[in-house]
XYZ file of C-alpha atoms in Angstrom:
335
model
C 144.786 95.639 232.220
C 147.903 97.773 232.510
C 148.919 100.184 229.781
C 151.866 98.895 227.718
C 152.923 102.549 227.449
C 152.854 103.689 231.075
C 152.387 100.534 233.161
C 149.334 102.084 234.854
C 145.931 100.425 235.133
C 143.632 101.422 232.281
C 139.918 102.126 232.414
C 137.567 99.704 230.673
C 135.256 101.538 228.293
C 132.387 100.803 225.892
C 131.201 102.763 222.876
C 128.909 102.171 219.928
C 130.842 101.275 216.796
C 130.560 99.510 213.445
C 132.485 96.655 211.868
C 132.473 95.284 208.325
C 132.113 91.509 208.060
C 131.763 89.761 204.706
C 131.124 93.071 202.962
C 128.323 94.056 205.369
C 128.412 96.663 208.118
C 127.158 95.738 211.587
C 126.680 97.955 214.640
C 127.960 96.653 217.961
C 129.222 97.742 221.383
C 133.004 98.062 221.193
C 134.792 97.141 224.422
C 138.282 98.499 224.991
C 140.751 99.777 227.569
C 141.696 103.456 227.569
C 145.142 104.657 228.621
C 144.265 107.939 230.324
C 147.757 109.404 229.912
C 148.171 108.739 226.183
C 144.492 108.485 225.166
C 145.434 105.281 223.296
C 142.975 102.380 223.115
C 143.867 98.718 223.692
C 142.078 95.373 223.725
C 142.992 91.921 224.979
C 141.847 88.474 223.838
C 138.696 88.558 225.983
C 137.551 91.925 224.633
C 138.376 90.926 221.053
C 136.195 87.841 221.527
C 133.296 89.879 222.925
C 133.534 92.424 220.108
C 133.753 89.887 217.283
C 131.074 87.575 218.681
C 128.556 90.421 218.678
C 129.092 90.877 214.939
C 129.311 87.179 214.090
C 126.088 86.473 215.975
C 124.212 89.196 214.114
C 125.407 87.694 210.837
C 124.393 84.177 211.920
C 120.954 85.400 212.956
C 120.435 87.440 209.776
C 121.200 84.508 207.487
C 119.830 81.737 209.717
C 123.227 80.085 210.133
C 123.870 77.503 212.868
C 125.485 78.788 216.047
C 128.562 77.066 217.532
C 126.586 75.134 220.145
C 124.160 73.881 217.477
C 127.080 72.673 215.367
C 128.598 70.889 218.356
C 125.263 69.345 219.407
C 124.676 68.035 215.882
C 127.995 66.194 215.956
C 127.640 64.900 219.504
C 124.239 63.332 218.878
C 125.982 60.951 216.466
C 128.963 60.352 218.749
C 131.490 61.351 216.092
C 134.677 63.388 216.181
C 134.871 66.758 214.451
C 137.302 65.272 211.922
C 134.843 62.484 211.045
C 131.996 64.976 210.658
C 134.147 66.949 208.229
C 134.868 63.766 206.285
C 131.218 62.681 206.124
C 130.065 66.118 204.970
C 132.929 66.625 202.545
C 134.380 69.627 204.376
C 138.029 70.475 204.911
C 139.580 68.281 207.600
C 139.585 71.038 210.264
C 136.488 72.956 209.173
C 133.964 71.354 211.503
C 136.181 71.874 214.557
C 136.751 75.507 213.602
C 132.998 76.091 213.216
C 132.399 74.614 216.685
C 135.035 76.970 218.050
C 133.368 80.057 216.613
C 134.337 80.421 212.953
C 131.349 81.395 210.807
C 130.635 78.865 208.029
C 129.825 79.892 204.494
C 126.123 79.802 203.721
C 126.523 76.625 201.643
C 128.423 74.815 204.420
C 125.918 76.093 206.972
C 123.013 74.588 205.036
C 124.882 71.282 204.838
C 125.400 71.237 208.607
C 121.754 72.157 209.210
C 120.623 69.309 206.962
C 122.910 66.933 208.871
C 121.063 67.752 212.090
C 118.185 65.549 210.881
C 119.213 61.893 211.450
C 117.389 60.679 208.331
C 119.341 63.123 206.142
C 122.630 62.480 207.913
C 122.227 58.770 207.236
C 122.264 59.554 203.506
C 125.428 61.648 203.854
C 127.070 58.885 205.868
C 126.325 56.106 203.404
C 127.469 58.216 200.460
C 130.721 59.314 202.099
C 132.492 56.000 202.550
C 134.044 57.463 205.695
C 133.624 54.300 207.797
C 134.740 50.729 207.453
C 132.031 48.077 207.644
C 132.985 47.116 211.202
C 132.363 50.591 212.634
C 129.631 51.651 210.202
C 127.025 49.384 211.792
C 127.512 51.015 215.203
C 127.011 54.515 213.809
C 123.966 53.400 211.818
C 122.361 51.893 214.931
C 122.825 55.197 216.731
C 121.240 57.079 213.833
C 118.299 54.663 213.677
C 117.731 55.137 217.424
C 117.630 58.912 216.897
C 115.171 58.543 214.012
C 112.903 56.443 216.242
C 112.947 59.184 218.910
C 111.899 62.009 216.589
C 108.207 61.687 217.488
C 108.846 60.949 221.170
C 107.079 63.647 223.223
C 109.481 63.369 226.158
C 112.551 63.502 223.911
C 111.556 66.448 221.723
C 108.316 68.278 222.497
C 108.521 68.435 226.302
C 112.024 69.965 226.518
C 111.077 72.494 223.840
C 107.889 73.451 225.703
C 109.688 73.831 229.029
C 112.320 76.096 227.492
C 109.711 78.493 226.137
C 108.057 76.784 223.181
C 108.478 77.197 219.457
C 108.670 80.999 219.743
C 112.122 80.884 221.342
C 113.474 77.503 220.255
C 116.317 79.037 218.228
C 119.345 81.042 219.372
C 118.690 84.778 219.515
C 119.586 87.843 221.534
C 116.871 86.745 223.997
C 118.493 83.335 224.612
C 122.078 84.572 224.794
C 122.649 83.244 221.268
C 122.488 79.716 222.710
C 120.037 76.993 221.699
C 117.648 76.583 224.671
C 118.990 73.500 226.449
C 116.929 71.945 229.243
C 119.678 69.486 230.178
C 122.134 72.330 230.814
C 119.538 74.112 232.969
C 119.134 70.944 235.041
C 122.904 70.612 235.446
C 123.127 74.222 236.587
C 120.313 73.682 239.113
C 122.130 70.618 240.438
C 125.384 72.571 240.673
C 123.679 75.322 242.690
C 121.767 72.996 245.030
C 124.881 70.904 245.715
C 126.458 74.041 247.158
C 123.523 76.040 248.537
C 120.153 75.509 250.190
C 118.433 78.312 248.356
C 115.032 80.014 248.241
C 113.251 79.820 244.905
C 113.325 83.583 244.375
C 117.071 83.674 244.982
C 117.617 80.695 242.671
C 115.717 82.489 239.905
C 118.027 85.487 240.169
C 121.157 83.322 240.409
C 120.231 81.768 237.059
C 119.788 85.214 235.531
C 123.122 86.500 236.786
C 124.932 83.336 235.673
C 123.650 83.530 232.097
C 124.058 87.286 231.756
C 127.493 87.460 233.417
C 128.733 84.746 231.063
C 127.347 86.653 228.083
C 129.062 89.803 229.341
C 132.443 88.092 229.129
C 132.219 86.100 225.884
C 129.070 87.021 223.977
C 127.157 83.800 224.737
C 124.908 82.684 227.582
C 125.014 79.195 229.102
C 121.512 77.699 229.194
C 119.569 79.423 226.432
C 116.941 80.505 228.972
C 114.827 83.527 228.100
C 114.117 85.917 230.997
C 111.349 88.395 231.770
C 111.397 91.313 234.185
C 108.825 90.500 236.884
C 108.065 91.902 240.324
C 110.785 90.003 242.201
C 113.474 90.349 239.561
C 114.519 88.893 236.187
C 112.921 85.438 235.986
C 113.266 82.639 233.423
C 110.194 81.864 231.331
C 108.431 78.675 232.553
C 110.644 78.508 235.639
C 108.008 76.732 237.753
C 107.507 74.011 235.144
C 111.266 73.534 234.802
C 111.657 73.168 238.578
C 108.740 70.712 238.721
C 110.375 68.647 235.982
C 113.686 68.576 237.892
C 111.899 67.546 241.103
C 109.990 64.750 239.347
C 113.272 63.463 237.942
C 114.776 63.466 241.446
C 117.561 65.927 240.623
C 116.403 68.553 243.125
C 114.118 68.536 246.149
C 111.821 71.219 247.545
C 110.949 71.737 251.197
C 108.577 74.371 252.554
C 109.501 76.807 255.304
C 106.791 78.739 257.125
C 107.367 82.472 257.322
C 106.237 84.878 260.030
C 103.251 86.049 257.998
C 101.883 82.471 257.762
C 103.063 82.162 254.176
C 105.386 79.429 252.983
C 108.652 79.797 251.094
C 110.103 77.054 248.909
C 113.697 76.038 249.624
C 115.578 74.064 246.978
C 117.912 71.235 247.982
C 119.991 68.685 246.106
C 117.817 65.713 245.127
C 118.356 61.963 245.676
C 119.398 61.244 242.080
C 123.077 61.861 241.349
C 123.703 63.737 238.108
C 127.211 64.309 236.802
C 128.023 67.690 235.297
C 128.977 66.826 231.719
C 127.370 69.394 229.411
C 128.484 72.562 231.202
C 132.161 73.179 230.471
C 134.859 74.448 232.842
C 134.550 78.049 231.675
C 130.793 77.977 232.309
C 131.277 76.328 235.702
C 133.744 79.038 236.690
C 131.017 81.587 235.912
C 128.490 79.692 238.039
C 130.982 79.454 240.907
C 131.728 83.175 240.693
C 128.000 83.938 241.003
C 127.710 81.573 243.981
C 130.675 83.234 245.692
C 129.244 86.679 244.975
C 125.772 85.983 246.387
C 126.116 83.018 248.790
C 125.944 85.226 251.886
C 123.303 87.545 250.456
C 119.716 87.191 251.670
C 116.742 86.761 249.381
C 115.706 90.350 250.020
C 119.197 91.653 249.266
C 119.569 89.764 245.989
C 116.165 91.053 244.879
C 117.391 94.573 245.620
C 120.556 93.885 243.606
C 118.541 92.739 240.598
C 116.350 95.831 240.872
C 119.458 97.984 240.340
C 120.038 96.450 236.918
C 118.929 98.306 233.817
C 117.819 94.910 232.465
C 115.071 94.897 235.095
C 114.376 98.639 235.374
C 113.671 99.169 231.669
C 111.477 96.078 231.235
C 109.531 95.511 234.451
C 106.641 97.857 233.648
C 105.696 95.846 230.558
C 107.121 92.508 231.817
C 109.115 92.300 228.608
C 111.607 89.657 227.627
C 115.113 90.873 228.468
C 117.720 91.232 225.739
C 121.101 89.803 226.674
C 122.638 93.070 225.456
C 121.816 94.372 228.940
C 124.574 92.048 230.188
C 127.122 94.675 229.188
C 125.484 97.081 231.653
C 125.365 94.835 234.731
C 126.327 96.754 237.863
C 126.105 94.169 240.665
C 128.533 91.579 239.241
């Protein structure tokens, strides 16, 4: 960014700071540009978003409020518009859309949205609201009844939760990039990578890490909700082998084995026979994934491991194999 005072490029800086939100003070990392000639500080829309999201997410986590992706997922499971969700729940006409886009709901509205996540409860709200004419009401009710029937389905609920790390990390937190762990988005990202690269498993692991953390660095949210640990070969998603096995069994990716010089075998991931359209990952997230591909496509497995070993996220956690906080995203050096 160029200084509006001098027209010269400014240096991007970070410092610890505090911000008051709803009468509470929160600590966060303040991102800004410094004009070296005038010593004035400036921000743009991207930095304002990063700064505010850090504070909003702490508030959401402290009071167990739904995160934007949870609010969107709740609506989409019923196939309704944001305006209709507002009408059913008795909110202001634009409130639901604003919450999906990042506004923080009041605690009372948050509890209402959380209750609506359960199909059985949402059915009560729907019938009491009078928001639908009889002709369209039956279609929505059938959808809700289908969701109720799936609640005890192992493959619909329990298996995705297990693969994404289990009950311990099933909610958005600083270890999931403040995103609800989403197996379907992981699968879409794997498909996106393997459509464009034939990639070793170790390299794929690190590509996932850089994609999630780079996205967090630029807007305060990850993409997949994956939780990563610092292991010998780099930052690796929890349960990565089980996730890959699931994707292979579904036909979305394929694994072949290449013999190495030392008589060991390395797994190479290819695009699978089943076509899967990219529908859950949005354009902004895809641009992040493409940036990571462009950055590392000509980098060998050994080189990308070395890159990941330069990151503080790995250096400060590898000895204890700790989970990696997404706050380390702001200190990435290789992307």
